[in-house]
GROMACS .gro file of C-alpha atoms in nm:
model
  195
    1MET     CA    1  -0.860   3.203   0.441
    2LYS     CA    2  -0.836   2.829   0.497
    3LYS     CA    3  -0.742   2.885   0.862
    4THR     CA    4  -1.041   3.116   0.913
    5LEU     CA    5  -1.277   2.868   0.750
    6LEU     CA    6  -1.133   2.579   0.952
    7PHE     CA    7  -1.152   2.783   1.272
    8THR     CA    8  -1.516   2.878   1.199
    9ILE     CA    9  -1.611   2.516   1.132
   10LEU     CA   10  -1.437   2.408   1.452
   11ILE     CA   11  -1.622   2.670   1.659
   12LEU     CA   12  -1.957   2.572   1.503
   13LEU     CA   13  -1.883   2.209   1.576
   14LEU     CA   14  -1.798   2.284   1.939
   15ILE     CA   15  -2.111   2.495   1.982
   16SER     CA   16  -2.333   2.225   1.830
   17CYS     CA   17  -2.174   1.960   2.055
   18LYS     CA   18  -2.237   2.175   2.359
   19LYS     CA   19  -2.604   2.213   2.263
   20ASN     CA   20  -2.639   1.837   2.225
   21ASN     CA   21  -2.475   1.784   2.563
   22ASP     CA   22  -2.715   2.035   2.719
   23ARG     CA   23  -3.007   1.855   2.558
   24LEU     CA   24  -2.878   1.522   2.685
   25LEU     CA   25  -2.839   1.670   3.032
   26HIS     CA   26  -3.203   1.785   3.027
   27LEU     CA   27  -3.312   1.439   2.911
   28ASP     CA   28  -3.101   1.276   3.182
   29ILE     CA   29  -3.253   1.501   3.449
   30SER     CA   30  -3.605   1.429   3.320
   31PHE     CA   31  -3.534   1.056   3.313
   32ASN     CA   32  -3.408   1.065   3.672
   33ILE     CA   33  -3.715   1.261   3.787
   34ILE     CA   34  -3.947   1.008   3.621
   35ASN     CA   35  -3.755   0.719   3.777
   36ARG     CA   36  -3.770   0.887   4.119
   37ASN     CA   37  -4.148   0.930   4.080
   38ILE     CA   38  -4.181   0.562   3.992
   39ASN     CA   39  -3.983   0.472   4.306
   40ASN     CA   40  -4.213   0.694   4.513
   41ASP     CA   41  -4.515   0.519   4.359
   42ILE     CA   42  -4.361   0.181   4.442
   43ASN     CA   43  -4.308   0.277   4.806
   44GLU     CA   44  -4.659   0.422   4.838
   45LEU     CA   45  -4.821   0.117   4.678
   46ARG     CA   46  -4.623  -0.117   4.904
   47LEU     CA   47  -4.753   0.065   5.210
   48GLN     CA   48  -5.112   0.061   5.084
   49ASN     CA   49  -5.096  -0.304   4.982
   50ASN     CA   50  -4.948  -0.416   5.314
   51LYS     CA   51  -5.239  -0.252   5.496
   52LEU     CA   52  -5.497  -0.395   5.256
   53VAL     CA   53  -5.357  -0.749   5.282
   54SER     CA   54  -5.411  -0.742   5.657
   55ASP     CA   55  -5.774  -0.631   5.602
   56VAL     CA   56  -5.866  -0.903   5.350
   57ASN     CA   57  -5.971  -1.247   5.474
   58SER     CA   58  -5.905  -1.461   5.169
   59ASP     CA   59  -5.659  -1.745   5.128
   60THR     CA   60  -5.645  -1.685   4.753
   61VAL     CA   61  -5.556  -1.318   4.803
   62LYS     CA   62  -5.293  -1.406   5.063
   63ASP     CA   63  -5.148  -1.665   4.822
   64LEU     CA   64  -5.139  -1.407   4.541
   65ASN     CA   65  -4.975  -1.162   4.781
   66ASP     CA   66  -4.704  -1.417   4.862
   67SER     CA   67  -4.648  -1.476   4.488
   68THR     CA   68  -4.629  -1.101   4.426
   69ILE     CA   69  -4.373  -1.053   4.703
   70LYS     CA   70  -4.168  -1.342   4.566
   71TYR     CA   71  -4.178  -1.199   4.212
   72ILE     CA   72  -4.080  -0.851   4.335
   73ARG     CA   73  -3.785  -1.000   4.524
   74TYR     CA   74  -3.687  -1.174   4.203
   75LEU     CA   75  -3.704  -0.841   4.015
   76ASP     CA   76  -3.493  -0.680   4.291
   77SER     CA   77  -3.233  -0.955   4.254
   78ILE     CA   78  -3.196  -0.913   3.877
   79GLN     CA   79  -3.183  -0.536   3.915
   80SER     CA   80  -2.877  -0.571   4.136
   81LEU     CA   81  -2.697  -0.769   3.861
   82CYS     CA   82  -2.671  -0.476   3.621
   83LEU     CA   83  -2.310  -0.363   3.643
   84GLY     CA   84  -2.101  -0.130   3.432
   85ASN     CA   85  -2.387  -0.058   3.193
   86GLN     CA   86  -2.405  -0.426   3.101
   87THR     CA   87  -2.755  -0.566   3.139
   88PRO     CA   88  -2.767  -0.914   3.287
   89PHE     CA   89  -2.997  -1.032   3.005
   90PHE     CA   90  -2.726  -1.033   2.736
   91PHE     CA   91  -2.362  -1.133   2.711
   92LYS     CA   92  -2.114  -0.858   2.623
   93GLY     CA   93  -2.102  -0.749   2.262
   94GLU     CA   94  -2.318  -0.563   2.015
   95ARG     CA   95  -2.503  -0.869   1.877
   96SER     CA   96  -2.450  -1.103   2.168
   97GLU     CA   97  -2.678  -1.384   2.267
   98GLU     CA   98  -2.927  -1.352   2.548
   99THR     CA   99  -2.827  -1.504   2.881
  100ARG     CA  100  -3.008  -1.777   3.066
  101LEU     CA  101  -3.134  -1.505   3.303
  102SER     CA  102  -3.338  -1.342   3.026
  103GLN     CA  103  -3.506  -1.676   2.954
  104ASP     CA  104  -3.562  -1.722   3.328
  105PHE     CA  105  -3.717  -1.373   3.346
  106ILE     CA  106  -3.963  -1.460   3.068
  107LYS     CA  107  -4.047  -1.794   3.227
  108LYS     CA  108  -4.100  -1.657   3.581
  109THR     CA  109  -4.310  -1.370   3.449
  110ASN     CA  110  -4.531  -1.606   3.249
  111VAL     CA  111  -4.573  -1.838   3.550
  112PHE     CA  112  -4.673  -1.540   3.764
  113LEU     CA  113  -4.918  -1.415   3.498
  114SER     CA  114  -5.071  -1.763   3.469
  115LYS     CA  115  -5.127  -1.770   3.843
  116LEU     CA  116  -5.296  -1.429   3.827
  117GLU     CA  117  -5.507  -1.537   3.529
  118TYR     CA  118  -5.622  -1.846   3.714
  119ASN     CA  119  -5.710  -1.669   4.041
  120ILE     CA  120  -5.853  -1.336   3.925
  121LYS     CA  121  -6.227  -1.334   3.859
  122SER     CA  122  -6.262  -0.992   3.699
  123PRO     CA  123  -6.210  -0.990   3.320
  124PHE     CA  124  -6.100  -0.626   3.348
  125LEU     CA  125  -5.826  -0.708   3.601
  126LYS     CA  126  -5.715  -1.007   3.393
  127LYS     CA  127  -5.675  -0.785   3.086
  128ARG     CA  128  -5.503  -0.514   3.284
  129ALA     CA  129  -5.254  -0.760   3.433
  130TYR     CA  130  -5.185  -0.904   3.089
  131PHE     CA  131  -5.134  -0.567   2.918
  132LEU     CA  132  -4.907  -0.429   3.191
  133LEU     CA  133  -4.698  -0.738   3.265
  134ASN     CA  134  -4.688  -0.963   2.958
  135VAL     CA  135  -4.350  -1.040   2.806
  136ASN     CA  136  -4.472  -1.167   2.471
  137ASP     CA  137  -4.268  -1.106   2.162
  138ILE     CA  138  -4.370  -0.792   1.976
  139LYS     CA  139  -4.519  -0.858   1.633
  140LEU     CA  140  -4.396  -0.610   1.373
  141ASP     CA  141  -4.596  -0.748   1.082
  142GLU     CA  142  -4.735  -1.082   0.966
  143GLN     CA  143  -4.391  -1.235   0.922
  144SER     CA  144  -4.159  -1.066   1.167
  145PHE     CA  145  -4.138  -0.998   1.537
  146ILE     CA  146  -3.890  -0.882   1.798
  147MET     CA  147  -3.832  -1.058   2.126
  148TYR     CA  148  -3.951  -0.873   2.436
  149VAL     CA  149  -3.608  -0.868   2.602
  150GLU     CA  150  -3.450  -0.756   2.273
  151CYS     CA  151  -3.685  -0.462   2.249
  152PHE     CA  152  -3.661  -0.338   2.606
  153PHE     CA  153  -3.324  -0.451   2.738
  154ARG     CA  154  -3.063  -0.485   2.462
  155ASN     CA  155  -2.789  -0.220   2.473
  156VAL     CA  156  -2.953  -0.015   2.748
  157SER     CA  157  -2.770   0.147   3.036
  158CYS     CA  158  -2.814   0.025   3.391
  159ASP     CA  159  -3.022   0.337   3.457
  160ALA     CA  160  -3.259   0.241   3.176
  161PHE     CA  161  -3.259  -0.122   3.294
  162ASP     CA  162  -3.354  -0.005   3.645
  163PHE     CA  163  -3.625   0.215   3.496
  164PHE     CA  164  -3.787  -0.073   3.306
  165ILE     CA  165  -3.770  -0.307   3.605
  166ASN     CA  166  -3.904  -0.036   3.840
  167ASP     CA  167  -4.187   0.035   3.597
  168ARG     CA  168  -4.270  -0.337   3.599
  169LYS     CA  169  -4.269  -0.336   3.982
  170ARG     CA  170  -4.498  -0.034   3.991
  171ASN     CA  171  -4.739  -0.196   3.745
  172LEU     CA  172  -4.732  -0.517   3.945
  173LEU     CA  173  -4.807  -0.335   4.271
  174ALA     CA  174  -5.086  -0.133   4.104
  175ILE     CA  175  -5.248  -0.456   3.986
  176GLN     CA  176  -5.207  -0.606   4.332
  177ASN     CA  177  -5.369  -0.294   4.475
  178ASP     CA  178  -5.667  -0.334   4.240
  179ILE     CA  179  -5.700  -0.702   4.333
  180LEU     CA  180  -5.689  -0.620   4.703
  181TYR     CA  181  -5.951  -0.347   4.672
  182ALA     CA  182  -6.175  -0.578   4.468
  183ALA     CA  183  -6.139  -0.853   4.730
  184LEU     CA  184  -6.209  -0.608   5.012
  185LEU     CA  185  -6.518  -0.479   4.831
  186GLU     CA  186  -6.641  -0.834   4.774
  187GLN     CA  187  -6.573  -0.914   5.139
  188CYS     CA  188  -6.771  -0.608   5.253
  189ASN     CA  189  -7.063  -0.698   5.026
  190THR     CA  190  -7.093  -1.042   5.187
  191LEU     CA  191  -7.105  -0.908   5.543
  192GLU     CA  192  -7.434  -0.858   5.721
  193PRO     CA  193  -7.544  -0.494   5.738
  194TYR     CA  194  -7.500  -0.320   6.072
  195PHE     CA  195  -7.847  -0.161   6.069
   0.00000   0.00000   0.00000
């Protein structure tokens, strides 16, 4: 009787583990599809933005474009540092300290956002840039908060790290696209009519 009960429990355990593995496989496939779509968006936005930059005659826009390219290169460089499912923002260990790179990431992002804030005229675009790119700590209640890098990057796999960085790149390029279209529209409105 004990052997039958033990055998039944073992079979149930194996079946339940298989179901969880199947569920994880579906989640992994979905995650990879979403990440691939984000990469496609990034490539499409890069192509659009490169064309728009050549159409806009504004030193401010060209300066913002240079800053955007520099920031994207920076994001590319930190993405390449994720090895063996160890994010470059934290030292090894469950409750390890953040690395200097995580502080650098926060600093460079805030400098980039300040530059956008200073140069963008549209309140809507300023808010959009802030909401999509800010790296402020997340307030849980009146007395407690969680650091941005803690929330998004602690104990994540390199796939998840790539996802979050790619999502940031896509958001950045979408904002750049909006800025370029706004500048092009403003430029067209200042031209003399052809008729």
